[in-house]
CSV table of C-alpha atoms and ligand atoms in Angstrom, one decimal:
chain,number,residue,atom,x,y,z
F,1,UNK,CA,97.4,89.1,62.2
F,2,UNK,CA,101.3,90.1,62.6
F,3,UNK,CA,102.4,92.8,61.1
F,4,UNK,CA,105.3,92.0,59.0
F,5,UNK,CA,106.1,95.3,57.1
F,6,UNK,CA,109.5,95.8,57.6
F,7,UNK,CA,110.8,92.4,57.5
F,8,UNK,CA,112.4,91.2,54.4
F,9,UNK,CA,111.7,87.3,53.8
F,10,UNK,CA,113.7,85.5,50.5
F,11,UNK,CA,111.7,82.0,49.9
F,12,UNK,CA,113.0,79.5,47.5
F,13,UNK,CA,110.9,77.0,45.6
F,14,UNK,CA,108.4,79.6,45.4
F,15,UNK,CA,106.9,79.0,42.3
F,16,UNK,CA,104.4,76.2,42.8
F,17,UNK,CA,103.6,74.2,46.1
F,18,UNK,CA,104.7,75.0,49.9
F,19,UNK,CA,106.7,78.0,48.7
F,20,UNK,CA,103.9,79.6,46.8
F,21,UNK,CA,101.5,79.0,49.9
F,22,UNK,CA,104.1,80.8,52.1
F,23,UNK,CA,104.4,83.6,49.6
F,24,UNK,CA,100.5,84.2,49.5
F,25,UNK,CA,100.6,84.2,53.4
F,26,UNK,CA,103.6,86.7,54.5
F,27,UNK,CA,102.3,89.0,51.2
F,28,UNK,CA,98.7,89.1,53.4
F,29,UNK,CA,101.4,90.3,56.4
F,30,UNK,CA,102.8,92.7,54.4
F,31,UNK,CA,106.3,91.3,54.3
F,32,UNK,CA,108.9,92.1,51.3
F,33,UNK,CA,109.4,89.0,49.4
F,34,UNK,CA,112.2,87.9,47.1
F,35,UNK,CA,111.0,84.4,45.3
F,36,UNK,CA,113.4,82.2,43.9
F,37,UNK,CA,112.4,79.1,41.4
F,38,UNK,CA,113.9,77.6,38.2
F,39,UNK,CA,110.9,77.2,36.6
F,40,UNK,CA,110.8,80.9,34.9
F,41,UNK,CA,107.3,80.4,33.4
F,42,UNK,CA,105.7,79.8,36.8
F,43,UNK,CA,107.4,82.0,39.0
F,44,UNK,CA,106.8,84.9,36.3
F,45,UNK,CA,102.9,83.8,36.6
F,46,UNK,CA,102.4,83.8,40.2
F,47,UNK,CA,104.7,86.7,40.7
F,48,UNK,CA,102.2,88.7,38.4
F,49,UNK,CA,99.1,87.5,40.1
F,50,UNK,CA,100.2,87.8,43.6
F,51,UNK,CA,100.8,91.9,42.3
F,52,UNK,CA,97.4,91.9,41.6
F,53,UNK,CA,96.2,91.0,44.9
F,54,UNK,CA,98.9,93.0,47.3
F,55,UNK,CA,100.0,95.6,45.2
F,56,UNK,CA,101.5,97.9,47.8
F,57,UNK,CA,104.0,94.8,48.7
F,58,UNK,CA,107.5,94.4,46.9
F,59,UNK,CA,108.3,91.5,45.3
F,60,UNK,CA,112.1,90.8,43.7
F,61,UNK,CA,111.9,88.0,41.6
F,62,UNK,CA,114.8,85.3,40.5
F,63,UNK,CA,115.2,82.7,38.7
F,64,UNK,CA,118.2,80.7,40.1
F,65,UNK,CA,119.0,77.0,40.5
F,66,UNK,CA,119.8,76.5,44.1
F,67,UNK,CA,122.0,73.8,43.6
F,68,UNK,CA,124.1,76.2,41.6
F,69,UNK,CA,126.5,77.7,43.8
F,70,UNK,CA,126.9,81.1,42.3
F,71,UNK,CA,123.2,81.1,41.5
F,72,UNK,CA,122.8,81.0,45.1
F,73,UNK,CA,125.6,83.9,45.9
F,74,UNK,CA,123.7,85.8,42.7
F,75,UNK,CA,120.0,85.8,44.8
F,76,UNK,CA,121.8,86.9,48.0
F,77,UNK,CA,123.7,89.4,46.6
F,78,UNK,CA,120.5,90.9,44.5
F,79,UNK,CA,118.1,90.7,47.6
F,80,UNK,CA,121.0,93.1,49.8
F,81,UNK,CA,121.4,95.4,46.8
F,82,UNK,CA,117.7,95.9,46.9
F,83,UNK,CA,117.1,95.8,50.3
F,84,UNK,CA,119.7,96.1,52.4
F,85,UNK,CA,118.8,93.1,54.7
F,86,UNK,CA,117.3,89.7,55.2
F,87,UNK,CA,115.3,89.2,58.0
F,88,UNK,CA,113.9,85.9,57.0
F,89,UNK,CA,115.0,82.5,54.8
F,90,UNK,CA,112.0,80.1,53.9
F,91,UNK,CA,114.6,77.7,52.1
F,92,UNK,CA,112.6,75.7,50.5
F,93,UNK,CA,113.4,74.5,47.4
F,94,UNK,CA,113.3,71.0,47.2
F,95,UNK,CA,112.5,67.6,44.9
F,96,UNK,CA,111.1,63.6,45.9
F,97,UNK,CA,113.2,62.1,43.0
F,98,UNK,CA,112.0,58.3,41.9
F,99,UNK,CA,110.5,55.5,43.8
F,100,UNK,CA,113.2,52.8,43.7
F,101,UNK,CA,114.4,50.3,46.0
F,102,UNK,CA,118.4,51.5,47.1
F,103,UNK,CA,120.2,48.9,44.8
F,104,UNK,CA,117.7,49.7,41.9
F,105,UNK,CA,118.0,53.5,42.4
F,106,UNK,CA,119.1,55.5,39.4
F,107,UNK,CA,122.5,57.2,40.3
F,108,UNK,CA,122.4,60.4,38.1
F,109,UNK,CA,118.8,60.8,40.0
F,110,UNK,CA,120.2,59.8,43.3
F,111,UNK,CA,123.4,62.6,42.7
F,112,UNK,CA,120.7,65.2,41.7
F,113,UNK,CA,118.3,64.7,44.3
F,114,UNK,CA,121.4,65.3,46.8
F,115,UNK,CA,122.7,68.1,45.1
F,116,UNK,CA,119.8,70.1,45.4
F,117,UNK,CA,118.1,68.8,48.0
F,118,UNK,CA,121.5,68.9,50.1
F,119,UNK,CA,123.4,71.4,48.8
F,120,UNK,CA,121.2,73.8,47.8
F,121,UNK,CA,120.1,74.3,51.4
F,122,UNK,CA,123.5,74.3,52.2
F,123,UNK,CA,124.4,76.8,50.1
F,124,UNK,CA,121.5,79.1,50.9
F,125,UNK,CA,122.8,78.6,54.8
F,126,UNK,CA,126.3,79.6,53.2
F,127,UNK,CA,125.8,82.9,51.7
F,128,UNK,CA,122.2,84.0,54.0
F,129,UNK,CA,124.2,84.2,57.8
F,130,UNK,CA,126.6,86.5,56.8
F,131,UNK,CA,124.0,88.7,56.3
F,132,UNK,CA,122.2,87.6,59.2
F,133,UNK,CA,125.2,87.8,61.4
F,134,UNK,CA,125.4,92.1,60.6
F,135,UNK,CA,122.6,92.1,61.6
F,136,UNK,CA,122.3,90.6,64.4
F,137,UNK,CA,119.2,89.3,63.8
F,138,UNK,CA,117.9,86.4,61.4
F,139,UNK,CA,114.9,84.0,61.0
F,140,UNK,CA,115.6,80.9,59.1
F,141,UNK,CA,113.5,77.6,58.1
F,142,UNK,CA,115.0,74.8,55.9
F,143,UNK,CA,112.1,72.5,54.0
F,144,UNK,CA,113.2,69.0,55.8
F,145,UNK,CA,110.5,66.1,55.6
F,146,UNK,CA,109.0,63.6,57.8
F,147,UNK,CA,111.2,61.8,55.4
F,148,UNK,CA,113.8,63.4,57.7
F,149,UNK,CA,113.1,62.1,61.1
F,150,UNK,CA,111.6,58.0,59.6
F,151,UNK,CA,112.2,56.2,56.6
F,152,UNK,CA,110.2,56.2,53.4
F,153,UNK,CA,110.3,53.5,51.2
F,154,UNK,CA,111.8,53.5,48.1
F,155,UNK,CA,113.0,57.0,48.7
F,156,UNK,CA,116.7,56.5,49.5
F,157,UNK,CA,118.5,59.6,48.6
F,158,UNK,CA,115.7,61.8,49.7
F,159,UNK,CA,115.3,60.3,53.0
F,160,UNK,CA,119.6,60.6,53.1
F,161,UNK,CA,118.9,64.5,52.1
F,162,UNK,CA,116.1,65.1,54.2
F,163,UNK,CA,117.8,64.0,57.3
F,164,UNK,CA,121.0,65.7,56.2
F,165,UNK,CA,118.4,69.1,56.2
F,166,UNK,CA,117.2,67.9,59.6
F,167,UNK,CA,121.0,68.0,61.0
F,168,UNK,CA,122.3,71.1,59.4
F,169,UNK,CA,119.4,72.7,61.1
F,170,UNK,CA,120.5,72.1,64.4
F,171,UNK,CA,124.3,72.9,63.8
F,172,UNK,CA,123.0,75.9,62.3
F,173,UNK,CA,120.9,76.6,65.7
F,174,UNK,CA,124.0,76.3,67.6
F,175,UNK,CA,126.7,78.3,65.7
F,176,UNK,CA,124.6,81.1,65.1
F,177,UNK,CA,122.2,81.5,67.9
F,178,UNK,CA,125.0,83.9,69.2
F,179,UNK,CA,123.9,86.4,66.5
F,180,UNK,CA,120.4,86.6,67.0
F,181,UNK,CA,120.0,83.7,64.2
F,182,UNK,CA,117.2,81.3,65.2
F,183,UNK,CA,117.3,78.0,62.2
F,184,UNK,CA,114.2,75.1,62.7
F,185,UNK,CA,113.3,72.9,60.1
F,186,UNK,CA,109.9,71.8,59.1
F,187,UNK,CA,109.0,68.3,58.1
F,188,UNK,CA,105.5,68.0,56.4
F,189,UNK,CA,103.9,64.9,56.1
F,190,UNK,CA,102.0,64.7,52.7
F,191,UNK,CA,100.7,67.7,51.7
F,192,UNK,CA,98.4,68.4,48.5
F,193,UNK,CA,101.2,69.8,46.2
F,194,UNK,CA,102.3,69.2,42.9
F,195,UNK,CA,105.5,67.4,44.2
F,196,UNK,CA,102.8,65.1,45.7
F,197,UNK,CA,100.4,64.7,43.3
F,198,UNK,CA,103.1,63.3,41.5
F,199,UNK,CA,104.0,61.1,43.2
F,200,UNK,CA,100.7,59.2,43.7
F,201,UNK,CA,100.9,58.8,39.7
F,202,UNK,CA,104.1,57.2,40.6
F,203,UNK,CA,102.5,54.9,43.2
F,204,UNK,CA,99.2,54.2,41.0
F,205,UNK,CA,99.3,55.5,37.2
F,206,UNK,CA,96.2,54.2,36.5
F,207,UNK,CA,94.3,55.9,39.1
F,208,UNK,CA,96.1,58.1,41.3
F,209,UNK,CA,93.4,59.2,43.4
F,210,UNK,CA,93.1,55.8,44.6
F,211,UNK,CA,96.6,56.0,45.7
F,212,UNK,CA,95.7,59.4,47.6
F,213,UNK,CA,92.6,58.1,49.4
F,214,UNK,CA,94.0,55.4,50.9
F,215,UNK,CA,97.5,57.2,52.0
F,216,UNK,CA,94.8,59.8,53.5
F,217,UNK,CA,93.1,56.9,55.0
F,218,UNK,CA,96.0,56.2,57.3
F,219,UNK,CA,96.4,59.6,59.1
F,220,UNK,CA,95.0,60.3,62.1
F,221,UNK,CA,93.2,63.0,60.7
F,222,UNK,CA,92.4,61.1,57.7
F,223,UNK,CA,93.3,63.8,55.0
F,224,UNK,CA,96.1,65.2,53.9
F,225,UNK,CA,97.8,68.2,54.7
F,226,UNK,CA,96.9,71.4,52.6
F,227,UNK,CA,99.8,74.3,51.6
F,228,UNK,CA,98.2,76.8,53.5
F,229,UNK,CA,98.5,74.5,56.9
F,230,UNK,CA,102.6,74.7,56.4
F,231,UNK,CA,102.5,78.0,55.5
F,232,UNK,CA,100.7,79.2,58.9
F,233,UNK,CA,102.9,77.5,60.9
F,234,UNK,CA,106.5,78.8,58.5
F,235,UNK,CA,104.5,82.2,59.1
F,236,UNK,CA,105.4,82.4,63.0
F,237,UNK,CA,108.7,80.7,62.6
F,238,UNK,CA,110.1,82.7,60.4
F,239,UNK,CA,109.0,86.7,62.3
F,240,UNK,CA,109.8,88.5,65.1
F,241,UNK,CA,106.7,86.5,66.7
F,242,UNK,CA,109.5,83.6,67.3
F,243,UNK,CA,111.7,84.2,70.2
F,244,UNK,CA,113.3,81.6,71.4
F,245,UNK,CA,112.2,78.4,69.2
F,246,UNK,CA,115.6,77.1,67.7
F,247,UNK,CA,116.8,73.9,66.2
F,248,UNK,CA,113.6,72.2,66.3
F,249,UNK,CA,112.0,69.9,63.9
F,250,UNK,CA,109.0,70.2,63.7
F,251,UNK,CA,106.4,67.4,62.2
F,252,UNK,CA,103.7,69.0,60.4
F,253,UNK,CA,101.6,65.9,59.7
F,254,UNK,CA,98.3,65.7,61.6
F,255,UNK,CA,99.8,63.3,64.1
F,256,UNK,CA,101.3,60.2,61.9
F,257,UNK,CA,104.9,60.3,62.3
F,258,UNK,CA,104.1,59.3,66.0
F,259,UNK,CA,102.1,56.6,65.5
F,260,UNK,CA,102.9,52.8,65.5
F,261,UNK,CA,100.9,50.1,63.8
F,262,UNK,CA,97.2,51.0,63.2
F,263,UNK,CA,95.3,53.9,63.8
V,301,NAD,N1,104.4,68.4,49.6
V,301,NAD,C1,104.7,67.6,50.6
V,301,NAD,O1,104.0,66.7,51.0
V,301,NAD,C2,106.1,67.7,51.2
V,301,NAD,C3,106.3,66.9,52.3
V,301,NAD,C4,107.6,67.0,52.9
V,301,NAD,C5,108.5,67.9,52.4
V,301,NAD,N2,108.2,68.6,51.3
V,301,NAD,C6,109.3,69.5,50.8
V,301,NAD,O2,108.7,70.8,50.6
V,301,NAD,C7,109.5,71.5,49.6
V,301,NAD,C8,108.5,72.0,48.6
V,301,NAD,O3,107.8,70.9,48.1
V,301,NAD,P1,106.5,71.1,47.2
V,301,NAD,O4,105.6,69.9,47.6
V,301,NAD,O5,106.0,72.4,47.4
V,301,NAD,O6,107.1,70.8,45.8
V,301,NAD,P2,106.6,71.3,44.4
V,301,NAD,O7,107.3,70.5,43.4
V,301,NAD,O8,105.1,71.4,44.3
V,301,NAD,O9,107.2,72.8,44.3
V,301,NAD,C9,108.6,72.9,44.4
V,301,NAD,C10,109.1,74.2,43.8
V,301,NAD,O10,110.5,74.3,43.9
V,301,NAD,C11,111.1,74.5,42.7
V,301,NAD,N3,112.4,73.9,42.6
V,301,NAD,C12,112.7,72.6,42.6
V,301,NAD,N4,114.0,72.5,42.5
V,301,NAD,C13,114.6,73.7,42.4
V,301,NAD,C14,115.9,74.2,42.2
V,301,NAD,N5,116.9,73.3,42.1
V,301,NAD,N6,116.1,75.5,42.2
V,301,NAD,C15,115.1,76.3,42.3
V,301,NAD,N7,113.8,76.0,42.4
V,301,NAD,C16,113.5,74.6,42.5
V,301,NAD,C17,110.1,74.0,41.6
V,301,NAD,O11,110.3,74.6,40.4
V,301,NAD,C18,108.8,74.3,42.3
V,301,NAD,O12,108.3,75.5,41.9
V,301,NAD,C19,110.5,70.5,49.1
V,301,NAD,O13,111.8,70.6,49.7
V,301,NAD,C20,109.9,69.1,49.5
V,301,NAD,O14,110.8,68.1,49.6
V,301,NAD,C21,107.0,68.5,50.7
């Protein structure tokens, strides 16, 4: 297992879902954590069990609405008062929105999905590389989708923010490689989260577990993806372990985003 005691690793969204998996995973490594969410009930509750299990770990915790600007600025600022340095940025944060069809999409849903899908990650990029830049070192992964390298139906404005994650990744690879500052993006496929759960009730409300069995049934694998298979692979991306892998994004999927016509 890496060692990840001295690295300092801020993860966003990390209340419930992919960011919580990562959090259980670089607290097993020893890392420092700093977990961001809205949702101050759940983030309070993991936050106190995952003290339980590593208590010789530090964990800062923030509530903050990434796509609030000086929210963003606020966690920054808090996680270099406390630690003096960020050596990773799992920024995660992220929401599906509605299934509509583009002319039937709601617009205040459409803006909000943007605004935090979009610019929240934005922002986090914003105020995270100065700090990285000092330092001369930085590990960073944005929460893309394979929503942001294909289409997904009836998912407009996340698709549009997903591939918007994709490209600021690569810019990001290439303005700041200079400093030491290696940026990839993930794109899971469907993995078992709440996000997703909710989203079969979207698909089916009478029986979403219908709707999950036969999405399941179309991957090469034929499952879906579980939090803790992200969170292995966001694990090496975002330490020392990661050397030269930069700009990538990287399907996390079992296979399906390659595959044309049947399986
Ligand atoms: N689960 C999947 O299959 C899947 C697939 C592709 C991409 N993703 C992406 O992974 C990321 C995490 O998704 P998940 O499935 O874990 O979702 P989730 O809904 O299970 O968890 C997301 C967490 O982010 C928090 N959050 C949402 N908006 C926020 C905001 N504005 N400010 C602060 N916190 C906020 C929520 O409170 C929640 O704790 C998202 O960016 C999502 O688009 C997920």
């Amino acid at each position: 297992m890496v060692d990840m005691k001295d690295n300092v690793v801020i993860i966003t969204g990390a209340a419930m879902g992919l960011g919580l998996a990562t959090a259980k995973e670089l607290a097993a490594k020893g890392a420092s954590l700093v977990l961001v969410d809205y949702n101050e009930e759940a983030l309070n509750a993991q936050v106190k069990s995952l003290k339980e299990q590593y208590p010789s770990i530090e964990i800062l915790s923030i509530v903050a609405d990434v796509s609030n600007e000086e929210a963003v600025k606020n966690y920054v600022n808090k996680t270099i008062d406390k630690f003096g340095k960020i050596d990773g940025f799992y920024n995660n944060a992220g929401i599906e929105g509605k299934q509509a069809s583009i002319t039937d999409y709601d617009l205040d849903v459409f803006k909000k999905v943007i605004d935090i899908n979009l610019m929240g990650v934005y922002y986090g990029l914003r105020y995270v590389i100065p700090q990285m830049q000092k330092q001369n070192y930085g590990r960073i992964v944005n929460v893309a989708s394979v929503g942001g390298i294909r289409g997904v139906l009836n998912q407009t404005p996340y698709v549009a923010s997903k591939h918007a994650v994709a490209g600021m990744t690569k810019n990001a690879a290439l303005e700041y490689g200079q400093y030491g500052i290696l940026t990839n993006a993930i794109a899971p496929g469907a993995i078992l989260t709440p996000m997703v759960a909710e989203a079969f009730k979207q698909v089916n409300p009478e029986d979403p577990a219908a709707a999950e069995k036969e999405y399941a049934s179309n991957n090469p694998t034929r499952r879906l993806g579980q939090p803790e298979d992200v969170a292995k692979v966001v694990a090496f991306l975002i330490s020392k372990d990661n050397g030269y892998v930069s700009g990538q994004v990287i399907a996390i999927d079992g296979g399906e985003s390659n595959m044309y016509g049947n399986a």
